[in-house]
């Protein structure tokens, strides 16, 4: 069956095709993000009201299961390489949806801890599996486009989910928390149904049998840890991932403490970041693709923009203008600069990781890469608060140095990565021969057609699972 692909041509002459099932995939990402946004901003309050447990107990349980949940990453990576990202992703939707459906019933501590642990496994493993899934459904420049769309939908959906949860809780009171949990479970069910419609174009579950792919899978994570360029890429990502954690951990401390600003400024900073990512993320990433910029250089530029915003925040903290409007204006300008850095860096860095991962071990590679995000998220609260206690500018100065270091490291790493990983390449449709009936003598009609001067038929690159 032929699928129509909507094609646009960039200034650089690179065509961008809409892959089969792309709308369903983006719809699943958006629905997932809206559901997650209904509980992430209200994490402790959300689970306190659902379970009836104290804030201290809920916080301790969530911290413990979050750390234990990191163990799901290597397991998920191995599962992706064995069964394909599509199957594992669908299973994780079921795990996450079941967890939130059970939360209102898990009021006792053991039940809450068990459900929270299962949900944490799903949540920690899901980003790596989704990265691997993008590698399955898209090739070349399409991966960069999907990375940008994924980031924009994540930010926009989280903001919409937070607003929806606020409305539900306002109208329904404490019962609104239960409703929000079940709506989140429903969002995973809808995402499951949408993602089932997305076909695998490249890779997927291995077909079995001897060969390089099966040999690599047998070697497992030893191959990943022997891949020095990829480990370097993962380490660089850790440096920038700490910067991503600043928005949720460091901004609230800095605004309320050093700047003596109202808490509403914190919410406004989140809103600026969310709106800009949702509205401009895809456009900025498309602009980067049209210029033909290498992924390493786009990621380096994003890291430099991060560094400039962090340096500006350190300067703002040192000067502390007395005029509230000056503080708010400077803060919003720096948050906007930070957000532009995020929009430039995220799709390029994500596509670098996917492209650098060999297909037979893509799941394990993405799991290793995702560990850098998880480790940064785990270390950021204690690291930032300790530095902030020693001096309010110290966290920003550290983040500035780390961002500049990451930018330089991206450029240095470029020479150690294959050109196919670094450069933006168009998606090239695969060449297939239409099946022909067999003719007498055991030869097929395709061979006869070839002998008669027939040419192979070019069709869109698509394989079904």
Short mmCIF file of C-alpha atoms in Angstrom, two decimals:
data_model
loop_
_atom_site.label_atom_id
_atom_site.label_comp_id
_atom_site.label_asym_id
_atom_site.label_seq_id
_atom_site.Cartn_x
_atom_site.Cartn_y
_atom_site.Cartn_z
CA UNK A 1 0.00 0.00 0.00
CA UNK A 2 1.32 3.42 -0.91
CA UNK A 3 1.24 6.28 1.56
CA UNK A 4 1.35 9.90 0.53
CA UNK A 5 4.21 11.81 2.06
CA UNK A 6 3.87 15.57 2.39
CA UNK A 7 7.17 17.06 1.31
CA UNK A 8 8.67 20.48 1.86
CA UNK A 9 11.97 21.68 0.45
CA UNK A 10 14.36 23.71 2.55
CA UNK A 11 16.68 26.46 1.34
CA UNK A 12 19.51 23.99 1.51
CA UNK A 13 17.65 21.71 -0.87
CA UNK A 14 16.83 19.09 1.75
CA UNK A 15 13.35 17.59 1.56
CA UNK A 16 11.38 16.73 4.68
CA UNK A 17 8.80 13.99 4.39
CA UNK A 18 5.98 13.29 6.77
CA UNK A 19 6.47 9.69 7.81
CA UNK A 20 3.50 7.29 7.84
CA UNK A 21 1.66 7.53 11.15
CA UNK A 22 3.46 10.71 12.19
CA UNK A 23 0.28 12.47 13.24
CA UNK A 24 -0.69 9.55 15.45
CA UNK A 25 2.77 9.54 17.03
CA UNK A 26 2.73 13.28 17.74
CA UNK A 27 -0.82 12.95 19.06
CA UNK A 28 0.32 10.24 21.46
CA UNK A 29 3.19 12.43 22.66
CA UNK A 30 0.84 15.37 23.22
CA UNK A 31 -1.74 13.33 25.13
CA UNK A 32 0.99 11.75 27.27
CA UNK A 33 2.41 15.20 28.08
CA UNK A 34 -0.98 16.63 29.05
CA UNK A 35 -1.59 13.70 31.38
CA UNK A 36 1.85 14.00 32.96
CA UNK A 37 1.38 17.75 33.38
CA UNK A 38 -1.64 17.06 35.55
CA UNK A 39 0.51 15.66 38.35
CA UNK A 40 4.16 16.70 37.92
CA UNK A 41 3.76 20.33 39.16
CA UNK A 42 1.70 19.11 42.14
CA UNK A 43 3.76 16.02 42.89
CA UNK A 44 3.77 15.91 46.69
CA UNK A 45 0.34 17.50 47.12
CA UNK A 46 -1.09 15.19 44.46
CA UNK A 47 0.00 11.97 46.19
CA UNK A 48 -0.67 13.32 49.68
CA UNK A 49 -4.33 13.87 48.85
CA UNK A 50 -4.70 10.60 46.96
CA UNK A 51 -3.08 8.37 49.58
CA UNK A 52 -3.75 10.30 52.78
CA UNK A 53 -0.12 9.87 53.84
CA UNK A 54 1.95 12.72 55.27
CA UNK A 55 4.11 14.88 53.04
CA UNK A 56 7.27 13.52 54.68
CA UNK A 57 6.29 9.91 54.01
CA UNK A 58 5.22 10.64 50.45
CA UNK A 59 8.48 12.49 49.76
CA UNK A 60 10.59 9.68 51.20
CA UNK A 61 8.73 7.04 49.18
CA UNK A 62 9.00 9.02 45.93
CA UNK A 63 12.74 9.61 46.45
CA UNK A 64 13.40 5.93 47.18
CA UNK A 65 11.36 4.58 44.28
CA UNK A 66 12.84 7.21 41.96
CA UNK A 67 16.35 5.95 42.68
CA UNK A 68 15.28 2.32 42.42
CA UNK A 69 13.45 3.12 39.21
CA UNK A 70 16.76 3.96 37.52
CA UNK A 71 17.42 0.21 37.49
CA UNK A 72 14.69 -0.05 34.85
CA UNK A 73 16.88 1.71 32.28
CA UNK A 74 19.33 -1.11 31.51
CA UNK A 75 16.50 -3.64 31.57
CA UNK A 76 14.42 -1.55 29.17
CA UNK A 77 17.40 -1.08 26.86
CA UNK A 78 17.96 -4.83 26.64
CA UNK A 79 14.24 -5.40 26.05
CA UNK A 80 14.21 -2.88 23.18
CA UNK A 81 17.10 -4.64 21.47
CA UNK A 82 15.36 -8.00 21.80
CA UNK A 83 11.72 -7.14 21.13
CA UNK A 84 11.83 -3.73 19.44
CA UNK A 85 11.02 -0.29 20.85
CA UNK A 86 7.40 -0.45 19.66
CA UNK A 87 6.47 -3.38 21.88
CA UNK A 88 8.36 -2.09 24.91
CA UNK A 89 6.83 1.37 24.57
CA UNK A 90 3.31 -0.06 24.47
CA UNK A 91 4.05 -2.18 27.56
CA UNK A 92 5.30 0.92 29.41
CA UNK A 93 2.10 2.79 28.54
CA UNK A 94 0.18 -0.06 30.17
CA UNK A 95 2.44 -0.04 33.25
CA UNK A 96 2.19 3.73 33.73
CA UNK A 97 -1.56 3.82 33.08
CA UNK A 98 -2.21 0.95 35.48
CA UNK A 99 -0.15 2.66 38.16
CA UNK A 100 -2.15 5.87 38.08
CA UNK A 101 -5.42 3.98 37.85
CA UNK A 102 -4.48 2.17 41.09
CA UNK A 103 -3.17 5.19 43.03
CA UNK A 104 -6.59 6.21 44.43
CA UNK A 105 -6.97 2.67 45.79
CA UNK A 106 -3.47 2.47 47.30
CA UNK A 107 -4.03 4.39 50.53
CA UNK A 108 -1.92 2.13 52.78
CA UNK A 109 1.84 2.69 52.80
CA UNK A 110 2.88 -0.76 51.42
CA UNK A 111 0.35 -0.54 48.59
CA UNK A 112 1.38 3.03 47.74
CA UNK A 113 5.09 2.06 47.72
CA UNK A 114 4.43 -0.93 45.46
CA UNK A 115 2.35 1.05 42.97
CA UNK A 116 4.81 3.96 43.07
CA UNK A 117 7.73 1.61 42.36
CA UNK A 118 6.01 0.07 39.35
CA UNK A 119 5.09 3.50 38.01
CA UNK A 120 8.64 4.79 38.60
CA UNK A 121 10.04 1.91 36.57
CA UNK A 122 7.78 2.91 33.70
CA UNK A 123 8.52 6.62 33.99
CA UNK A 124 12.31 6.23 34.21
CA UNK A 125 12.50 3.82 31.29
CA UNK A 126 10.06 5.61 28.99
CA UNK A 127 12.25 8.49 27.67
CA UNK A 128 14.99 6.09 26.51
CA UNK A 129 12.45 3.82 24.86
CA UNK A 130 10.82 6.78 23.11
CA UNK A 131 14.22 7.87 21.79
CA UNK A 132 14.75 4.38 20.41
CA UNK A 133 11.25 4.44 18.92
CA UNK A 134 12.05 7.65 17.04
CA UNK A 135 15.06 5.82 15.64
CA UNK A 136 12.74 3.04 14.43
CA UNK A 137 10.19 5.23 12.67
CA UNK A 138 12.40 7.91 11.15
CA UNK A 139 15.67 8.28 9.28
CA UNK A 140 18.01 11.19 8.58
CA UNK A 141 16.60 14.66 8.99
CA UNK A 142 13.18 13.27 9.99
CA UNK A 143 14.69 12.28 13.32
CA UNK A 144 15.72 15.86 14.04
CA UNK A 145 12.24 17.08 13.14
CA UNK A 146 10.57 14.53 15.42
CA UNK A 147 12.97 15.37 18.24
CA UNK A 148 12.01 19.05 17.98
CA UNK A 149 8.30 18.25 17.80
CA UNK A 150 8.58 15.91 20.78
CA UNK A 151 10.24 18.60 22.91
CA UNK A 152 7.70 21.25 21.90
CA UNK A 153 4.74 18.97 22.57
CA UNK A 154 6.22 17.92 25.90
CA UNK A 155 6.49 21.50 27.10
CA UNK A 156 3.15 22.63 25.70
CA UNK A 157 1.35 19.53 26.94
CA UNK A 158 2.81 19.81 30.44
CA UNK A 159 1.63 23.40 30.69
CA UNK A 160 -1.84 22.52 29.43
CA UNK A 161 -2.03 19.58 31.83
CA UNK A 162 -1.09 21.76 34.79
CA UNK A 163 -3.83 24.24 33.90
CA UNK A 164 -6.34 21.42 33.46
CA UNK A 165 -5.43 19.90 36.82
CA UNK A 166 -5.80 23.29 38.51
CA UNK A 167 -9.27 23.65 37.00
CA UNK A 168 -10.34 20.13 38.01
CA UNK A 169 -9.08 20.55 41.59
CA UNK A 170 -10.72 23.99 41.88
CA UNK A 171 -14.09 22.65 40.76
CA UNK A 172 -14.03 19.27 42.51
CA UNK A 173 -11.98 19.95 45.63
CA UNK A 174 -10.02 17.01 47.04
CA UNK A 175 -11.92 14.65 44.76
CA UNK A 176 -10.23 16.47 41.91
CA UNK A 177 -6.93 14.78 42.78
CA UNK A 178 -8.51 11.37 42.27
CA UNK A 179 -10.06 12.59 39.03
CA UNK A 180 -6.68 13.90 37.89
CA UNK A 181 -5.06 10.51 38.59
CA UNK A 182 -7.67 8.70 36.53
CA UNK A 183 -7.49 11.27 33.74
CA UNK A 184 -3.73 10.72 33.63
CA UNK A 185 -4.31 6.95 33.42
CA UNK A 186 -6.76 7.62 30.59
CA UNK A 187 -4.16 9.72 28.78
CA UNK A 188 -1.78 6.74 28.74
CA UNK A 189 -4.55 4.53 27.35
CA UNK A 190 -5.25 7.01 24.55
CA UNK A 191 -1.51 7.35 23.82
CA UNK A 192 -1.29 3.54 23.66
CA UNK A 193 -4.04 3.37 21.05
CA UNK A 194 -2.50 6.15 18.97
CA UNK A 195 1.02 4.74 19.10
CA UNK A 196 -0.19 1.32 17.98
CA UNK A 197 -0.98 2.89 14.62
CA UNK A 198 2.61 4.01 14.02
CA UNK A 199 4.56 1.73 11.71
CA UNK A 200 8.21 0.85 12.02
CA UNK A 201 10.32 2.11 9.11
CA UNK A 202 13.86 1.26 10.20
CA UNK A 203 14.95 -1.43 12.65
CA UNK A 204 12.50 -2.86 15.14
CA UNK A 205 12.50 -6.33 16.61
CA UNK A 206 15.41 -8.43 15.33
CA UNK A 207 14.58 -11.22 12.96
CA UNK A 208 16.96 -13.67 14.67
CA UNK A 209 19.68 -15.81 13.19
CA UNK A 210 23.43 -15.38 13.10
CA UNK A 211 25.08 -12.16 12.08
CA UNK A 212 26.66 -8.97 13.32
CA UNK A 213 23.48 -7.76 15.00
CA UNK A 214 23.01 -10.91 17.06
CA UNK A 215 26.70 -10.95 17.99
CA UNK A 216 26.48 -7.37 19.22
CA UNK A 217 23.36 -8.13 21.23
CA UNK A 218 25.10 -11.10 22.85
CA UNK A 219 27.90 -8.76 23.92
CA UNK A 220 25.27 -6.48 25.47
CA UNK A 221 26.40 -3.40 27.39
CA UNK A 222 30.06 -4.27 26.93
CA UNK A 223 29.81 -2.86 23.42
CA UNK A 224 28.21 0.34 24.72
CA UNK A 225 30.87 0.89 27.37
CA UNK A 226 33.62 0.24 24.84
CA UNK A 227 32.26 2.95 22.52
CA UNK A 228 34.32 5.92 23.68
CA UNK A 229 32.78 8.57 21.38
CA UNK A 230 29.29 7.63 22.57
CA UNK A 231 30.37 7.64 26.21
CA UNK A 232 31.85 11.08 25.63
CA UNK A 233 28.55 12.22 24.11
CA UNK A 234 26.73 10.87 27.17
CA UNK A 235 29.12 12.68 29.50
CA UNK A 236 28.65 15.94 27.62
CA UNK A 237 24.91 15.50 27.94
CA UNK A 238 25.28 15.19 31.71
CA UNK A 239 26.86 18.65 31.78
CA UNK A 240 23.96 20.21 29.89
CA UNK A 241 21.34 18.12 31.71
CA UNK A 242 22.32 19.86 34.94
CA UNK A 243 21.38 23.11 33.19
CA UNK A 244 17.96 21.72 32.31
CA UNK A 245 17.41 20.94 36.00
CA UNK A 246 18.06 24.56 36.96
CA UNK A 247 14.59 25.73 35.91
CA UNK A 248 12.76 23.54 38.41
CA UNK A 249 15.33 23.48 41.23
CA UNK A 250 17.42 26.65 41.18
CA UNK A 251 15.08 29.30 39.77
CA UNK A 252 12.62 29.17 42.70
CA UNK A 253 15.46 29.49 45.24
CA UNK A 254 17.09 32.34 43.35
CA UNK A 255 13.91 34.35 42.76
CA UNK A 256 12.54 34.10 46.27
CA UNK A 257 15.92 34.31 48.00
CA UNK A 258 18.51 36.45 46.24
CA UNK A 259 16.11 38.59 44.22
CA UNK A 260 13.45 38.80 46.98
CA UNK A 261 10.82 38.47 44.30
CA UNK A 262 7.28 37.17 44.72
CA UNK A 263 6.58 33.48 44.10
CA UNK A 264 4.43 34.54 41.16
CA UNK A 265 7.66 35.32 39.31
CA UNK A 266 8.59 31.63 39.54
CA UNK A 267 5.31 30.62 37.95
CA UNK A 268 5.73 33.31 35.31
CA UNK A 269 9.24 32.04 34.47
CA UNK A 270 7.85 28.52 34.00
CA UNK A 271 5.08 29.94 31.81
CA UNK A 272 7.54 31.85 29.61
CA UNK A 273 9.63 28.71 29.14
CA UNK A 274 6.61 26.50 28.42
CA UNK A 275 4.94 28.90 25.99
CA UNK A 276 8.12 29.67 24.06
CA UNK A 277 9.01 25.97 23.74
CA UNK A 278 5.50 25.08 22.66
CA UNK A 279 5.19 27.91 20.15
CA UNK A 280 8.72 28.33 18.83
CA UNK A 281 10.46 24.98 19.37
CA UNK A 282 9.53 23.44 16.03
CA UNK A 283 10.19 26.66 14.09
CA UNK A 284 13.66 27.20 15.57
CA UNK A 285 14.64 23.58 14.96
CA UNK A 286 13.38 23.86 11.37
CA UNK A 287 15.47 27.00 10.94
CA UNK A 288 18.56 25.10 12.11
CA UNK A 289 17.82 22.31 9.63
CA UNK A 290 17.36 24.75 6.75
CA UNK A 291 20.80 26.22 7.39
CA UNK A 292 22.26 22.71 7.15
CA UNK A 293 24.06 23.14 10.49
CA UNK A 294 25.78 20.04 11.78
CA UNK A 295 24.15 18.46 14.81
CA UNK A 296 27.29 18.88 16.91
CA UNK A 297 27.43 22.60 16.11
CA UNK A 298 23.75 23.16 16.79
CA UNK A 299 24.13 21.40 20.13
CA UNK A 300 27.23 23.50 20.88
CA UNK A 301 25.35 26.71 20.04
CA UNK A 302 22.52 25.68 22.36
CA UNK A 303 25.02 25.02 25.16
CA UNK A 304 26.60 28.45 24.62
CA UNK A 305 23.20 30.11 24.85
CA UNK A 306 22.65 28.23 28.10
CA UNK A 307 25.97 29.55 29.35
CA UNK A 308 25.10 33.13 28.39
CA UNK A 309 21.80 32.95 30.25
CA UNK A 310 23.46 31.49 33.37
CA UNK A 311 26.16 34.18 33.30
CA UNK A 312 23.43 36.81 33.02
CA UNK A 313 21.60 35.35 36.02
CA UNK A 314 24.82 35.41 38.06
CA UNK A 315 25.27 39.08 37.11
CA UNK A 316 21.64 39.84 37.95
CA UNK A 317 22.11 38.27 41.38
CA UNK A 318 25.28 40.27 41.98
CA UNK A 319 23.70 43.61 40.97
CA UNK A 320 20.22 43.04 42.46
CA UNK A 321 18.49 46.11 40.96
CA UNK A 322 16.09 47.80 43.36
CA UNK A 323 13.42 48.45 40.76
CA UNK A 324 11.07 45.47 40.63
CA UNK A 325 10.24 46.04 36.97
CA UNK A 326 13.93 45.96 36.05
CA UNK A 327 14.36 42.68 37.92
CA UNK A 328 11.30 41.13 36.26
CA UNK A 329 12.27 42.35 32.79
CA UNK A 330 15.86 41.13 33.08
CA UNK A 331 14.68 37.80 34.50
CA UNK A 332 12.20 37.19 31.69
CA UNK A 333 14.79 38.14 29.06
CA UNK A 334 17.27 35.66 30.53
CA UNK A 335 14.60 32.95 30.79
CA UNK A 336 13.81 33.58 27.11
CA UNK A 337 17.51 33.24 26.22
CA UNK A 338 17.67 30.03 28.29
CA UNK A 339 14.64 28.69 26.43
CA UNK A 340 16.12 29.47 23.01
CA UNK A 341 19.21 27.53 24.08
CA UNK A 342 16.98 24.63 25.05
CA UNK A 343 15.17 24.70 21.71
CA UNK A 344 18.45 24.73 19.75
CA UNK A 345 20.27 22.16 21.85
CA UNK A 346 17.61 19.54 22.59
CA UNK A 347 16.70 18.23 19.11
CA UNK A 348 20.30 18.30 17.88
CA UNK A 349 21.70 16.48 20.92
CA UNK A 350 18.89 13.93 20.94
CA UNK A 351 19.34 13.17 17.25
CA UNK A 352 23.10 12.82 17.74
CA UNK A 353 22.51 10.13 20.34
CA UNK A 354 20.00 8.22 18.21
CA UNK A 355 22.16 8.44 15.08
CA UNK A 356 25.31 7.35 16.95
CA UNK A 357 23.64 4.21 18.28
CA UNK A 358 24.05 1.09 16.10
CA UNK A 359 20.67 -0.35 15.24
CA UNK A 360 21.05 -3.78 16.93
CA UNK A 361 21.93 -2.12 20.25
CA UNK A 362 19.92 1.07 20.00
CA UNK A 363 17.91 0.24 23.13
CA UNK A 364 20.99 -0.26 25.28
CA UNK A 365 22.65 2.84 23.86
CA UNK A 366 19.59 4.98 24.61
CA UNK A 367 19.36 3.54 28.11
CA UNK A 368 22.98 4.49 28.78
CA UNK A 369 22.37 7.96 27.36
CA UNK A 370 19.25 8.42 29.49
CA UNK A 371 21.25 7.62 32.62
CA UNK A 372 22.99 10.98 32.17
CA UNK A 373 19.60 12.72 32.42
CA UNK A 374 18.53 10.67 35.45
CA UNK A 375 21.82 11.19 37.26
CA UNK A 376 21.69 14.95 36.66
CA UNK A 377 18.11 15.12 37.95
CA UNK A 378 19.08 13.15 41.06
CA UNK A 379 22.19 15.25 41.84
CA UNK A 380 20.82 18.70 40.97
CA UNK A 381 18.79 19.40 44.17
CA UNK A 382 21.62 18.63 46.61
CA UNK A 383 24.34 20.18 44.41
CA UNK A 384 22.47 23.42 43.74
CA UNK A 385 21.27 23.92 47.31
CA UNK A 386 24.77 23.32 48.72
CA UNK A 387 26.33 25.80 46.31
CA UNK A 388 23.55 28.30 46.85
CA UNK A 389 24.12 28.17 50.61
CA UNK A 390 27.78 29.08 50.04
CA UNK A 391 26.94 31.91 47.64
CA UNK A 392 23.90 32.65 45.50
CA UNK A 393 26.01 33.24 42.37
CA UNK A 394 28.02 30.03 42.67
CA UNK A 395 25.46 27.67 41.07
CA UNK A 396 25.08 30.00 38.09
CA UNK A 397 28.85 30.34 37.67
CA UNK A 398 29.24 26.56 37.80
CA UNK A 399 26.49 26.10 35.20
CA UNK A 400 28.13 28.75 32.99
CA UNK A 401 31.45 26.90 33.12
CA UNK A 402 29.79 23.52 32.47
CA UNK A 403 27.83 24.89 29.50
CA UNK A 404 30.92 26.43 27.87
CA UNK A 405 32.82 23.20 28.49
CA UNK A 406 29.99 21.21 26.89
CA UNK A 407 30.00 23.48 23.82
CA UNK A 408 33.73 23.03 23.35
CA UNK A 409 33.42 19.28 23.88
CA UNK A 410 30.69 19.00 21.22
CA UNK A 411 33.00 20.65 18.68
CA UNK A 412 35.95 18.46 19.68
CA UNK A 413 33.81 15.31 19.51
CA UNK A 414 32.75 16.12 15.94
CA UNK A 415 35.97 14.71 14.50
CA UNK A 416 35.44 11.39 16.28
CA UNK A 417 31.91 10.73 15.01
CA UNK A 418 30.97 9.46 11.54
CA UNK A 419 29.77 12.07 9.06
CA UNK A 420 26.40 10.29 8.86
CA UNK A 421 25.91 10.98 12.58
CA UNK A 422 27.03 14.59 12.56
CA UNK A 423 25.55 15.87 9.33
CA UNK A 424 21.90 16.32 8.47
CA UNK A 425 20.96 13.90 5.74
CA UNK A 426 17.64 13.63 3.91
CA UNK A 427 15.54 10.52 4.26
CA UNK A 428 16.17 8.33 1.24
CA UNK A 429 13.31 6.04 0.26
CA UNK A 430 14.24 2.39 0.08
CA UNK A 431 14.04 0.54 -3.24
CA UNK A 432 11.72 -2.42 -3.30
CA UNK A 433 10.70 -4.74 -6.08
CA UNK A 434 7.03 -5.41 -6.31
CA UNK A 435 6.23 -9.10 -5.61
CA UNK A 436 5.70 -11.01 -8.85
CA UNK A 437 4.06 -14.39 -9.44
CA UNK A 438 6.41 -17.25 -10.06
CA UNK A 439 6.63 -18.67 -13.58
CA UNK A 440 7.41 -22.15 -14.80
CA UNK A 441 10.90 -23.43 -14.20
CA UNK A 442 11.23 -21.79 -10.76
CA UNK A 443 12.27 -18.36 -12.01
CA UNK A 444 10.17 -15.42 -10.96
CA UNK A 445 8.58 -12.77 -13.08
CA UNK A 446 10.80 -10.13 -11.57
CA UNK A 447 13.82 -11.81 -13.07
CA UNK A 448 12.08 -12.06 -16.41
CA UNK A 449 11.15 -8.40 -16.24
CA UNK A 450 14.73 -7.50 -15.44
CA UNK A 451 15.92 -9.45 -18.42
CA UNK A 452 13.41 -7.57 -20.55
CA UNK A 453 14.75 -4.26 -19.38
CA UNK A 454 12.27 -3.63 -16.55
CA UNK A 455 13.39 -1.32 -13.73
CA UNK A 456 12.80 -1.74 -10.00
CA UNK A 457 9.92 0.23 -8.56
CA UNK A 458 10.77 2.92 -6.02
CA UNK A 459 8.35 3.14 -3.11
CA UNK A 460 8.35 5.02 0.17
CA UNK A 461 10.58 3.47 2.81
CA UNK A 462 8.19 1.59 5.01
CA UNK A 463 8.11 -1.74 6.73
CA UNK A 464 5.25 -2.97 8.81
CA UNK A 465 5.64 -4.66 12.16
#
